[in-house]
CSV table of C-alpha atoms in Angstrom, one decimal:
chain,number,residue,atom,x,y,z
H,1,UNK,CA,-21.2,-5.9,92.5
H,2,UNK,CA,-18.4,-8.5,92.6
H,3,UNK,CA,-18.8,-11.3,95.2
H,4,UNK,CA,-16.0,-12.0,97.4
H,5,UNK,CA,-15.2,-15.5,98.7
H,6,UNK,CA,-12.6,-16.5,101.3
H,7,UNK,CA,-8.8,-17.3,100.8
H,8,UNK,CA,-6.2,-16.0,98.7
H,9,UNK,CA,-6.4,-14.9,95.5
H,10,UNK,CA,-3.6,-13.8,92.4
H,11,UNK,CA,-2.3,-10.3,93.1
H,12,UNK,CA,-5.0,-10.2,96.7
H,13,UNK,CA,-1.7,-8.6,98.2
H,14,UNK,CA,-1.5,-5.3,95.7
H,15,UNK,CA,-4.9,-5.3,95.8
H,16,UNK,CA,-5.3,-5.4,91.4
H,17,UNK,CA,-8.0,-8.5,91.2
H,18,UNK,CA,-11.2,-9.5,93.2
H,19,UNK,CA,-11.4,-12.3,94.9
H,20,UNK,CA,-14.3,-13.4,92.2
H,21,UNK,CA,-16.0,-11.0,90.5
H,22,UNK,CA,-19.3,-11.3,88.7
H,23,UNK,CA,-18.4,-11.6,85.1
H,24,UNK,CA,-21.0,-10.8,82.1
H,25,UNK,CA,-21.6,-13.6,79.9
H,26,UNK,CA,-20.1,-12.2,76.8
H,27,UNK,CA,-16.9,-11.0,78.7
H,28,UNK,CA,-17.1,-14.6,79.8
H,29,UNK,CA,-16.4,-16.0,76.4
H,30,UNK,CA,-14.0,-14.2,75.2
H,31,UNK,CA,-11.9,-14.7,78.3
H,32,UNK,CA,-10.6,-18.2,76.8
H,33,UNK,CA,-9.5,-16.3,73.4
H,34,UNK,CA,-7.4,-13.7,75.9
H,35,UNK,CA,-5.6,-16.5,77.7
H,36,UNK,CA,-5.0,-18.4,74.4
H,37,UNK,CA,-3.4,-15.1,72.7
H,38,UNK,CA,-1.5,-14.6,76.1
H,39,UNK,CA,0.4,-18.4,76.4
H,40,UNK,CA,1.2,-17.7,72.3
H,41,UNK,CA,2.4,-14.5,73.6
H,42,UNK,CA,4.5,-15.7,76.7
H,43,UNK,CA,5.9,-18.6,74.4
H,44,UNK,CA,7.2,-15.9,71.9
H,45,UNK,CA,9.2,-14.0,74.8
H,46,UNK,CA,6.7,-11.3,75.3
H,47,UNK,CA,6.7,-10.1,79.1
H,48,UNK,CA,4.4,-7.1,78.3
H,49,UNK,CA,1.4,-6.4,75.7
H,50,UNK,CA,-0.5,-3.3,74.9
H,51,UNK,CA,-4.7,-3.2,74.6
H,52,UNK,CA,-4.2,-3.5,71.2
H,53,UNK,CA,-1.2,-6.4,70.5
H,54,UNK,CA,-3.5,-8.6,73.2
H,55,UNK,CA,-7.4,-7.1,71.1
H,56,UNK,CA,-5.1,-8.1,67.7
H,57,UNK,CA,-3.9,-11.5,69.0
H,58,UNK,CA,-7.1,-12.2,70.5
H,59,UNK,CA,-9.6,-11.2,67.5
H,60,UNK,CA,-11.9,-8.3,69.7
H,61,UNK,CA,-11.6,-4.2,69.2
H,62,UNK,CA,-9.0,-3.0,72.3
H,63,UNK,CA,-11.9,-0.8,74.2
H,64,UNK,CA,-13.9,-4.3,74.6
H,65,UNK,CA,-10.7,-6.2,75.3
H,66,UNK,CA,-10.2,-2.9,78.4
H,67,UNK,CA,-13.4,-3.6,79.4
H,68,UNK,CA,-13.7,-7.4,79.9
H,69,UNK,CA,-10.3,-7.2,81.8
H,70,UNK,CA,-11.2,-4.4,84.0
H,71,UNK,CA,-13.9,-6.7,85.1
H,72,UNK,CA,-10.8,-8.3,86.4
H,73,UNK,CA,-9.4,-4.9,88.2
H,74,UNK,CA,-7.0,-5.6,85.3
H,75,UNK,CA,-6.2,-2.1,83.8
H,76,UNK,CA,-2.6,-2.5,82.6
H,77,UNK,CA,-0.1,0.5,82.9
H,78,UNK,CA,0.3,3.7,80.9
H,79,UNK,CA,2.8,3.4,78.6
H,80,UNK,CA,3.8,-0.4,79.0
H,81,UNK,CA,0.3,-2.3,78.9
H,82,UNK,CA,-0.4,-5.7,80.4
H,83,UNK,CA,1.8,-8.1,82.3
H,84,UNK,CA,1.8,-11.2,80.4
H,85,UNK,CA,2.3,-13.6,83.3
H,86,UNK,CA,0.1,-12.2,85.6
H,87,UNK,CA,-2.8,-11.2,83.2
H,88,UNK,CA,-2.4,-15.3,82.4
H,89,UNK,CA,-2.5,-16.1,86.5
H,90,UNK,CA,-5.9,-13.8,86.6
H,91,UNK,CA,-7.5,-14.9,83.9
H,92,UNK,CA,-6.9,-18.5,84.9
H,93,UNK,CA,-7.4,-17.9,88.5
H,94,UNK,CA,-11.0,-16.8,87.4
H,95,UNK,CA,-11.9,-19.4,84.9
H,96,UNK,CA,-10.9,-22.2,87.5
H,97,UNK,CA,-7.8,-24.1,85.7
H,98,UNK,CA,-5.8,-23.2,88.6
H,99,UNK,CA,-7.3,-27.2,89.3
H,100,UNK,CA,-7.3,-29.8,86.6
H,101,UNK,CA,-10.6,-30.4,85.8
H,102,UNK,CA,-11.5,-33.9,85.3
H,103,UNK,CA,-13.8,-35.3,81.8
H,104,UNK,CA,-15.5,-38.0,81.5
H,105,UNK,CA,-16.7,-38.6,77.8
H,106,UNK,CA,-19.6,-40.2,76.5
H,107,UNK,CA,-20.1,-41.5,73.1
H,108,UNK,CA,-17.1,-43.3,71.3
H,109,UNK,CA,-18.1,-42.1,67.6
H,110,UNK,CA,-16.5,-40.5,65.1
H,111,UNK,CA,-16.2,-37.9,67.4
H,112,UNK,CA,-15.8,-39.5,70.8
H,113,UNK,CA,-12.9,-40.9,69.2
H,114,UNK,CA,-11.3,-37.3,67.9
H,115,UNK,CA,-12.6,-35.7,70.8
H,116,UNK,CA,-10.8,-38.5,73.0
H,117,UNK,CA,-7.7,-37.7,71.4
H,118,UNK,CA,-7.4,-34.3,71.5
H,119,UNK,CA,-4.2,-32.7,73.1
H,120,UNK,CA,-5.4,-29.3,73.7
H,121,UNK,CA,-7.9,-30.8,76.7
H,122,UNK,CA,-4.7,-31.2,78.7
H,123,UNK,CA,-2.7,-27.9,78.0
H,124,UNK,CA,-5.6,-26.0,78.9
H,125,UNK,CA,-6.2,-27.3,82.5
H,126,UNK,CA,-8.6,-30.6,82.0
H,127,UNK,CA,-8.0,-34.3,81.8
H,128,UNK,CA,-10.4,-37.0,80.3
H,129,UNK,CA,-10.6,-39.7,82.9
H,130,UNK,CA,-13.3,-42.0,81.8
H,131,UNK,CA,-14.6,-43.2,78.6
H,132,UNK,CA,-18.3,-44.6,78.0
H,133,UNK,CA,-20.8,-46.2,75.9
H,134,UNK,CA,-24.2,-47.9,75.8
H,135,UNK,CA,-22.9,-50.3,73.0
H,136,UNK,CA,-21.3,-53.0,74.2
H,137,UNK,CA,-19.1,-53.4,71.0
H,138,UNK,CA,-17.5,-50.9,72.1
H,139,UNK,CA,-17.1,-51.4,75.5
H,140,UNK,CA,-12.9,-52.8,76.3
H,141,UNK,CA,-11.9,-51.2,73.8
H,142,UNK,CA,-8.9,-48.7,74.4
H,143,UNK,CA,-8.8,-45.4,73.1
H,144,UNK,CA,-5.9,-43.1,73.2
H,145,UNK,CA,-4.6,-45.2,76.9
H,146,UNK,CA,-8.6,-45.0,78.0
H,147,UNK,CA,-10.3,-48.5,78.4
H,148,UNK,CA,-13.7,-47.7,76.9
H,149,UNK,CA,-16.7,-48.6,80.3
H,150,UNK,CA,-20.1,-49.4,80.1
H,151,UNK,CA,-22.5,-46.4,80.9
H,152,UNK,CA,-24.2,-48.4,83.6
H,153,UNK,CA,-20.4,-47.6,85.5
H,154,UNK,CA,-21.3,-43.8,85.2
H,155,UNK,CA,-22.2,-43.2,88.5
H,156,UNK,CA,-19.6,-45.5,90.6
H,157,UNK,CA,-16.7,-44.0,88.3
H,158,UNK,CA,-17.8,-40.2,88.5
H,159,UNK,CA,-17.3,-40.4,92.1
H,160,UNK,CA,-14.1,-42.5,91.9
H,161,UNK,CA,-12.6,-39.9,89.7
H,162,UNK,CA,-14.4,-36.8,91.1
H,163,UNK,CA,-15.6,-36.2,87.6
H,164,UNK,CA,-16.5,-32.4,87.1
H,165,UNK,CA,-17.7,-31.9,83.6
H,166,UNK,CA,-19.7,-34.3,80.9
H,167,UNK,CA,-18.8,-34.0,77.3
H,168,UNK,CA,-21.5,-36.0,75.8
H,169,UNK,CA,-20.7,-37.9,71.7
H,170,UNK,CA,-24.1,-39.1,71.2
H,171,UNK,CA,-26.4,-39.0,68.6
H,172,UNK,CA,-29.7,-36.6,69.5
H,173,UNK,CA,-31.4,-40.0,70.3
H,174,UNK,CA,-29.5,-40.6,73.7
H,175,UNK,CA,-28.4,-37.8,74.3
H,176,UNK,CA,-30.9,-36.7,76.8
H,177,UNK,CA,-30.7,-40.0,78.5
H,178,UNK,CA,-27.1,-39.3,78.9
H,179,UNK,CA,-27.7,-36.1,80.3
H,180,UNK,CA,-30.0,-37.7,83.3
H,181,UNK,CA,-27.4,-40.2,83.8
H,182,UNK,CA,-24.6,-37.5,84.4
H,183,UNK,CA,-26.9,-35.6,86.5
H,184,UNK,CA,-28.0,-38.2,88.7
H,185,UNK,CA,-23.9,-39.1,89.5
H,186,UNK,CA,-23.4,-35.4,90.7
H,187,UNK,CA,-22.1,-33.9,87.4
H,188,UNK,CA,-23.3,-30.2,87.0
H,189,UNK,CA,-21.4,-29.2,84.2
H,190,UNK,CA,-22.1,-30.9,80.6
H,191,UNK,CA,-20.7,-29.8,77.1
H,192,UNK,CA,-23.4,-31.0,74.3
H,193,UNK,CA,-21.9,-32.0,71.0
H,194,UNK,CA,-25.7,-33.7,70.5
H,195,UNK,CA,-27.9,-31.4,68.1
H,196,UNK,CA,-31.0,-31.7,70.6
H,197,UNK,CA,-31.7,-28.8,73.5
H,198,UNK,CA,-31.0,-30.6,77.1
H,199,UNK,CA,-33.9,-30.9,79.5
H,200,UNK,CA,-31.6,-30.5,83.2
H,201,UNK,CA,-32.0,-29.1,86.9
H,202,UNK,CA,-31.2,-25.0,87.2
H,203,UNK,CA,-28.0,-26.0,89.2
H,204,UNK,CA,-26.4,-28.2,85.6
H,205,UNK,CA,-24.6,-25.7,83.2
H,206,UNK,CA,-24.6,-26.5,79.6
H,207,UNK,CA,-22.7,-25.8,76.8
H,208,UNK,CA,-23.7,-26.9,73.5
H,209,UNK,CA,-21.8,-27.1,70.2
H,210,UNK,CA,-23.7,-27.8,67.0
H,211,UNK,CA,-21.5,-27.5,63.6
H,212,UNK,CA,-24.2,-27.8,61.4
H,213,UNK,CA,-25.8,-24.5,63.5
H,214,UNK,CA,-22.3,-22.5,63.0
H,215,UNK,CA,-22.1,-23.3,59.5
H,216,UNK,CA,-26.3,-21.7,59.0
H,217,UNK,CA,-25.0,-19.0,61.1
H,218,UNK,CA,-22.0,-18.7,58.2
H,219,UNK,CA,-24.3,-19.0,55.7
H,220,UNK,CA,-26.4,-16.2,57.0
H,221,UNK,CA,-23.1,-13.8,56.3
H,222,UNK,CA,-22.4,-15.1,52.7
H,223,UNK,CA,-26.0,-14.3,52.0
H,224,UNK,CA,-25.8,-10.8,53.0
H,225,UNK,CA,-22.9,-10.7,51.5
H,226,UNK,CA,-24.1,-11.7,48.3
H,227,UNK,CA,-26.9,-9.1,48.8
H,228,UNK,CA,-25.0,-6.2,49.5
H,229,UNK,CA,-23.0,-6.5,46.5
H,230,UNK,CA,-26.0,-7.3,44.3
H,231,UNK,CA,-27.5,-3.8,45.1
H,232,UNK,CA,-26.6,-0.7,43.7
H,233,UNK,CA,-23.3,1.1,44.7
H,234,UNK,CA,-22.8,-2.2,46.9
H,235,UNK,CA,-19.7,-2.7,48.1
H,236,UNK,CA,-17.5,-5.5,47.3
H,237,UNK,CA,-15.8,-8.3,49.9
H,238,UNK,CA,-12.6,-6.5,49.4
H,239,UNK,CA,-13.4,-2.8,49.8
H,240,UNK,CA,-15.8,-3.8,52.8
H,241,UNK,CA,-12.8,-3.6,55.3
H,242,UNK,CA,-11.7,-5.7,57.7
H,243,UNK,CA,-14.3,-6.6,60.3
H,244,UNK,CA,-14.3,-8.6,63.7
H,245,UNK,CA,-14.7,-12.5,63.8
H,246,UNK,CA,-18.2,-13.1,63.9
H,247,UNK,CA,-19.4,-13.6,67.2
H,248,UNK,CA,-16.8,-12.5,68.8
């Protein structure tokens, strides 16, 4: 049953979206993929899209893309399909970036530095606001605007900034220290680019993104691959048919 919250809400007055329904985890995820097919969409012209243009753009089969969205008391109309605009305001409405979310990033790497750099943070509703390291090399230095700060400033700065979400850069090593440090300065939300599983209190959501995990994962389908055309009467890559993005 969807849980209702107080205020208003997009479309509250016709009645098409609850205030904030209970979502399952997998319509969860693919939510992001909607809304980025839908801005692409709104920046070609489009004012409308059918099951199947949004399932195409997105990269899901059109009855899971009708299901997640129902979730929403999204159902489109007969004939003319989705309203770009507003599908967008719902779908944003429910995934929170109707707030910039702030960032704080730790770990200047390789990857603090790309991550740190990255444009697509601030189109889709966050803003880094703080950079930090344990190695004081590193610490002054600028980076993309963002004067690099000592991780002993954690704490002070996440409540200066009202710092949401962690993205933590580290190597495995630190990365649970990190983690305790964020914790302890009121951040419940961390994204783990670390390959190490995070030790953290039932009210801290993480996210964790391992490459070298994705690219096993990848390897998993090249080897059945490789095995289904090895057998007899196997079918080749190209007469296999188009399939759905893994883990999608």
């Amino acid at each position: 049953m969807s849980q209702q919250r107080h205020g208003s809400t997009p479309g509250s007055g016709s009645g098409q979206v609850p205030a904030f329904p209970d979502l399952p985890e997998a319509t969860i995820a693919r939510l992001p993929e909607y809304l980025r097919a839908l801005h692409n969409l709104g920046e070609g012209g489009s004012d409308t899209i059918s099951s199947e243009g949004l399932a195409a753009a997105a990269g899901v089969n059109s009855a899971k893309l009708r299901k997640d969205l129902s979730h929403l008391g999204s159902y489109g109309t007969r004939g003319v399909g989705y309203d770009v605009a507003l599908l967008i305001e719902q779908i944003e409405f429910v995934l929170g970036l109707d707030q910039r979310r702030a960032v704080c990033l730790v770990g200047v790497g390789n990857l603090g530095h790309a991550l740190a750099g990255y444009d697509g943070f601030a189109s889709r509703g966050f803003k880094i606001v703080a950079l930090f390291d344990a190695d004081e090399a590193k610490v002054g230095e600028v980076i993309h605007g963002l004067t690099v700060r000592h991780i002993d400033e954690l704490g002070q700065v996440a409540v200066e900034e009202s710092i949401a979400i962690g993205v933590i850069a580290t190597p495995a090593g630190a990365a649970q220290a990190v983690a305790d440090e964020l914790v302890a300065a009121g951040v419940t939300s961390i994204l783990n680019f670390a390959p190490c599983v995070l030790s953290v209190p039932a009210n801290v959501d993480v996210r964790k993104v391992d490459l070298a995990i994705e690219l096993q994962i990848l390897s998993f389908h090249e080897h059945r691959k490789a095995s289904l055309t090895a057998l007899p009467g196997g079918r080749s890559a190209t007469g296999a048919g188009n399939q759905e993005a893994v883990g999608s």
